């Protein structure tokens, strides 16, 4: 089984041009996660990943975790006063995700589908537009895509420790597979999300190869 390469997007900058962030020859290219922090007031926040794979690239540098000053509007400052919109990491692992339930979507209808479903899941326009900017070029040219949202499986596999503890956490993880023809799958009910207090939001995903 090929290893899934997990990555992310720095605004609209393609990952293929980020030094140190390109996949190895035997890995799948995917994109994963960016992490937003929204405290109720300015706070010193520490984050640590419990990731069952190899970290390949982080921004800012992960070292023994991230330590940032977070502000209510999502702005982050590191110890040197450098500003960030979110935290980024990528890695390679052998995680598997169930694909028995999902949504079969025409490539040309991907943008509208993602806007609707990501908003339902709880992402703001800023967050879901950054998601779409990265994923749409990879998906809209496919005849169809089998799209799944893997919050439970992803959260169980990839731990995220945040100090101080947030009041609400949203982790959206999409796994999709290109299809030549539509296939019958059961569509799951997607949960909604309510933000309260100190909120942590994460989005990302992985692309599986077509059959």
CSV table of C-alpha atoms in Angstrom, one decimal:
chain,number,residue,atom,x,y,z
A,1,UNK,CA,0.0,0.0,0.0
A,2,UNK,CA,1.3,3.4,-0.9
A,3,UNK,CA,1.8,5.9,1.8
A,4,UNK,CA,-0.5,8.9,1.9
A,5,UNK,CA,1.4,12.2,1.8
A,6,UNK,CA,-0.4,14.8,4.0
A,7,UNK,CA,0.2,18.5,3.4
A,8,UNK,CA,-1.6,21.8,3.4
A,9,UNK,CA,-1.8,25.1,1.6
A,10,UNK,CA,-0.3,28.5,2.5
A,11,UNK,CA,-3.1,30.7,1.1
A,12,UNK,CA,-3.1,29.9,-2.7
A,13,UNK,CA,0.6,28.9,-2.9
A,14,UNK,CA,1.0,25.4,-4.5
A,15,UNK,CA,2.8,23.0,-2.2
A,16,UNK,CA,4.9,21.6,-5.0
A,17,UNK,CA,7.0,24.8,-4.7
A,18,UNK,CA,7.5,24.8,-1.0
A,19,UNK,CA,11.0,23.7,-0.2
A,20,UNK,CA,11.2,20.5,1.7
A,21,UNK,CA,7.4,19.9,1.2
A,22,UNK,CA,7.4,17.7,-1.9
A,23,UNK,CA,6.4,14.1,-1.7
A,24,UNK,CA,8.8,11.2,-2.1
A,25,UNK,CA,8.5,9.2,-5.3
A,26,UNK,CA,6.4,6.4,-3.7
A,27,UNK,CA,4.0,8.7,-1.8
A,28,UNK,CA,0.6,10.1,-2.7
A,29,UNK,CA,0.2,13.9,-2.7
A,30,UNK,CA,-2.6,15.2,-0.6
A,31,UNK,CA,-3.1,18.3,1.5
A,32,UNK,CA,-3.6,18.6,5.2
A,33,UNK,CA,-4.0,20.6,7.8
A,34,UNK,CA,-4.1,24.2,8.6
A,35,UNK,CA,-5.0,25.1,12.2
A,36,UNK,CA,-6.8,28.3,13.2
A,37,UNK,CA,-7.0,29.6,16.8
A,38,UNK,CA,-9.7,31.9,18.0
A,39,UNK,CA,-9.4,32.7,21.7
A,40,UNK,CA,-11.9,35.1,23.3
A,41,UNK,CA,-8.9,37.3,24.3
A,42,UNK,CA,-5.2,37.4,23.5
A,43,UNK,CA,-3.6,34.2,24.9
A,44,UNK,CA,-0.4,32.2,24.9
A,45,UNK,CA,-1.2,28.9,23.3
A,46,UNK,CA,0.8,25.7,23.0
A,47,UNK,CA,-0.1,23.0,20.5
A,48,UNK,CA,1.4,19.5,20.1
A,49,UNK,CA,0.6,16.8,17.5
A,50,UNK,CA,0.4,13.1,18.2
A,51,UNK,CA,0.9,11.9,14.6
A,52,UNK,CA,1.5,8.3,13.6
A,53,UNK,CA,3.8,9.2,10.7
A,54,UNK,CA,6.7,11.3,9.6
A,55,UNK,CA,6.5,15.1,9.7
A,56,UNK,CA,7.9,16.5,6.5
A,57,UNK,CA,7.3,20.2,6.7
A,58,UNK,CA,5.9,22.7,9.2
A,59,UNK,CA,5.3,26.4,9.2
A,60,UNK,CA,6.2,28.0,11.5
A,61,UNK,CA,8.8,25.4,12.6
A,62,UNK,CA,7.2,22.8,14.9
A,63,UNK,CA,10.3,21.8,16.9
A,64,UNK,CA,8.8,20.4,20.2
A,65,UNK,CA,5.4,21.9,19.5
A,66,UNK,CA,4.1,25.3,18.5
A,67,UNK,CA,4.0,28.2,21.0
A,68,UNK,CA,2.2,31.3,19.8
A,69,UNK,CA,0.3,34.3,20.9
A,70,UNK,CA,-3.3,34.0,19.5
A,71,UNK,CA,-5.8,36.8,19.1
A,72,UNK,CA,-9.6,36.7,18.7
A,73,UNK,CA,-9.4,37.5,15.0
A,74,UNK,CA,-7.2,34.5,14.3
A,75,UNK,CA,-3.9,36.3,14.1
A,76,UNK,CA,-1.0,34.4,15.5
A,77,UNK,CA,2.4,35.7,16.5
A,78,UNK,CA,5.5,33.5,17.3
A,79,UNK,CA,8.2,34.3,19.8
A,80,UNK,CA,10.0,36.6,17.4
A,81,UNK,CA,6.9,38.6,16.6
A,82,UNK,CA,6.4,37.0,13.1
A,83,UNK,CA,2.7,37.0,12.1
A,84,UNK,CA,0.8,34.0,10.7
A,85,UNK,CA,-2.8,33.4,9.7
A,86,UNK,CA,-2.7,29.7,10.8
A,87,UNK,CA,-0.4,26.8,11.6
A,88,UNK,CA,0.7,24.4,8.9
A,89,UNK,CA,2.2,20.9,8.8
A,90,UNK,CA,2.6,18.0,6.4
A,91,UNK,CA,3.6,14.4,6.9
A,92,UNK,CA,3.5,11.0,5.4
A,93,UNK,CA,1.7,8.0,7.0
A,94,UNK,CA,0.0,4.7,6.3
A,95,UNK,CA,-3.4,5.6,7.6
A,96,UNK,CA,-6.5,4.1,5.9
A,97,UNK,CA,-9.9,5.7,5.8
A,98,UNK,CA,-13.3,4.0,5.2
A,99,UNK,CA,-14.9,5.0,1.9
A,100,UNK,CA,-18.1,3.0,2.1
A,101,UNK,CA,-20.2,6.2,2.6
A,102,UNK,CA,-19.7,9.5,0.9
A,103,UNK,CA,-20.9,11.8,-1.9
A,104,UNK,CA,-20.5,11.2,-5.6
A,105,UNK,CA,-20.1,14.7,-7.2
A,106,UNK,CA,-19.5,15.8,-10.8
A,107,UNK,CA,-16.1,17.5,-11.1
A,108,UNK,CA,-17.8,20.6,-12.5
A,109,UNK,CA,-20.1,20.8,-9.4
A,110,UNK,CA,-17.2,20.5,-6.8
A,111,UNK,CA,-17.1,24.1,-5.8
A,112,UNK,CA,-20.8,24.4,-5.1
A,113,UNK,CA,-20.8,21.1,-3.2
A,114,UNK,CA,-17.8,22.1,-1.0
A,115,UNK,CA,-19.2,25.5,-0.2
A,116,UNK,CA,-22.5,23.9,0.9
A,117,UNK,CA,-21.0,21.0,2.9
A,118,UNK,CA,-18.1,22.9,4.5
A,119,UNK,CA,-20.4,25.6,5.7
A,120,UNK,CA,-22.7,22.9,7.1
A,121,UNK,CA,-19.8,21.3,8.9
A,122,UNK,CA,-19.0,24.7,10.5
A,123,UNK,CA,-16.3,26.4,8.5
A,124,UNK,CA,-16.6,30.1,8.0
A,125,UNK,CA,-16.4,31.7,4.4
A,126,UNK,CA,-12.8,32.6,5.0
A,127,UNK,CA,-11.9,29.1,6.0
A,128,UNK,CA,-13.9,27.2,3.4
A,129,UNK,CA,-12.7,29.5,0.6
A,130,UNK,CA,-9.1,28.8,1.5
A,131,UNK,CA,-10.0,25.1,1.5
A,132,UNK,CA,-11.6,25.4,-1.9
A,133,UNK,CA,-8.8,27.4,-3.4
A,134,UNK,CA,-6.4,24.6,-2.8
A,135,UNK,CA,-8.6,21.6,-3.6
A,136,UNK,CA,-10.7,22.8,-6.5
A,137,UNK,CA,-8.0,22.7,-9.2
A,138,UNK,CA,-7.3,19.1,-8.3
A,139,UNK,CA,-10.9,18.0,-8.3
A,140,UNK,CA,-13.0,19.9,-10.9
A,141,UNK,CA,-11.3,18.3,-13.9
A,142,UNK,CA,-12.3,14.8,-12.8
A,143,UNK,CA,-15.5,13.4,-14.3
A,144,UNK,CA,-16.7,12.6,-10.8
A,145,UNK,CA,-15.3,12.5,-7.3
A,146,UNK,CA,-16.2,10.3,-4.4
A,147,UNK,CA,-15.9,12.7,-1.5
A,148,UNK,CA,-15.9,11.7,2.2
A,149,UNK,CA,-15.5,13.6,5.4
A,150,UNK,CA,-13.4,11.6,7.9
A,151,UNK,CA,-13.6,13.6,11.2
A,152,UNK,CA,-14.0,10.6,13.4
A,153,UNK,CA,-11.3,8.4,11.8
A,154,UNK,CA,-8.9,11.3,11.5
A,155,UNK,CA,-9.4,12.6,15.1
A,156,UNK,CA,-8.9,9.1,16.4
A,157,UNK,CA,-5.7,8.6,14.5
A,158,UNK,CA,-4.1,12.1,14.8
A,159,UNK,CA,-4.1,13.6,18.2
A,160,UNK,CA,-4.0,17.4,18.8
A,161,UNK,CA,-3.2,18.7,22.3
A,162,UNK,CA,-3.9,22.4,22.9
A,163,UNK,CA,-3.0,24.3,26.1
A,164,UNK,CA,-5.1,26.0,27.4
A,165,UNK,CA,-7.8,23.6,26.5
A,166,UNK,CA,-10.3,25.0,24.0
A,167,UNK,CA,-14.0,25.2,24.6
A,168,UNK,CA,-14.8,23.9,21.1
A,169,UNK,CA,-12.8,22.1,18.4
A,170,UNK,CA,-13.7,21.5,14.8
A,171,UNK,CA,-11.5,19.2,12.7
A,172,UNK,CA,-12.6,18.8,9.1
A,173,UNK,CA,-10.7,16.1,7.1
A,174,UNK,CA,-11.8,15.3,3.5
A,175,UNK,CA,-10.7,12.2,1.7
A,176,UNK,CA,-11.7,11.9,-2.0
A,177,UNK,CA,-11.1,9.6,-4.9
A,178,UNK,CA,-11.5,10.5,-8.6
A,179,UNK,CA,-14.0,8.4,-10.5
A,180,UNK,CA,-14.5,7.9,-14.2
A,181,UNK,CA,-18.2,6.9,-13.7
A,182,UNK,CA,-20.6,7.5,-10.8
A,183,UNK,CA,-21.1,4.6,-8.4
A,184,UNK,CA,-23.8,4.1,-5.8
A,185,UNK,CA,-22.8,5.0,-2.2
A,186,UNK,CA,-24.8,5.8,0.9
A,187,UNK,CA,-24.7,9.5,1.7
A,188,UNK,CA,-24.0,10.1,5.4
A,189,UNK,CA,-25.7,12.7,7.6
A,190,UNK,CA,-23.1,15.4,8.4
A,191,UNK,CA,-23.0,17.0,11.8
A,192,UNK,CA,-23.3,20.7,12.4
A,193,UNK,CA,-20.9,22.6,14.7
A,194,UNK,CA,-21.5,25.5,17.1
A,195,UNK,CA,-18.6,27.7,18.1
A,196,UNK,CA,-18.3,28.8,21.7
A,197,UNK,CA,-15.5,30.3,23.7
A,198,UNK,CA,-11.9,29.5,22.7
A,199,UNK,CA,-12.4,27.7,19.4
A,200,UNK,CA,-9.8,25.7,17.4
A,201,UNK,CA,-10.5,24.9,13.8
A,202,UNK,CA,-8.6,22.6,11.5
A,203,UNK,CA,-9.1,21.6,7.9
A,204,UNK,CA,-7.3,19.3,5.5
A,205,UNK,CA,-7.5,16.2,3.5
A,206,UNK,CA,-6.0,13.4,1.3
A,207,UNK,CA,-6.4,12.3,-2.3
A,208,UNK,CA,-6.6,8.6,-3.1
A,209,UNK,CA,-5.5,7.4,-6.5
A,210,UNK,CA,-8.2,6.4,-9.0
A,211,UNK,CA,-8.8,2.7,-9.7
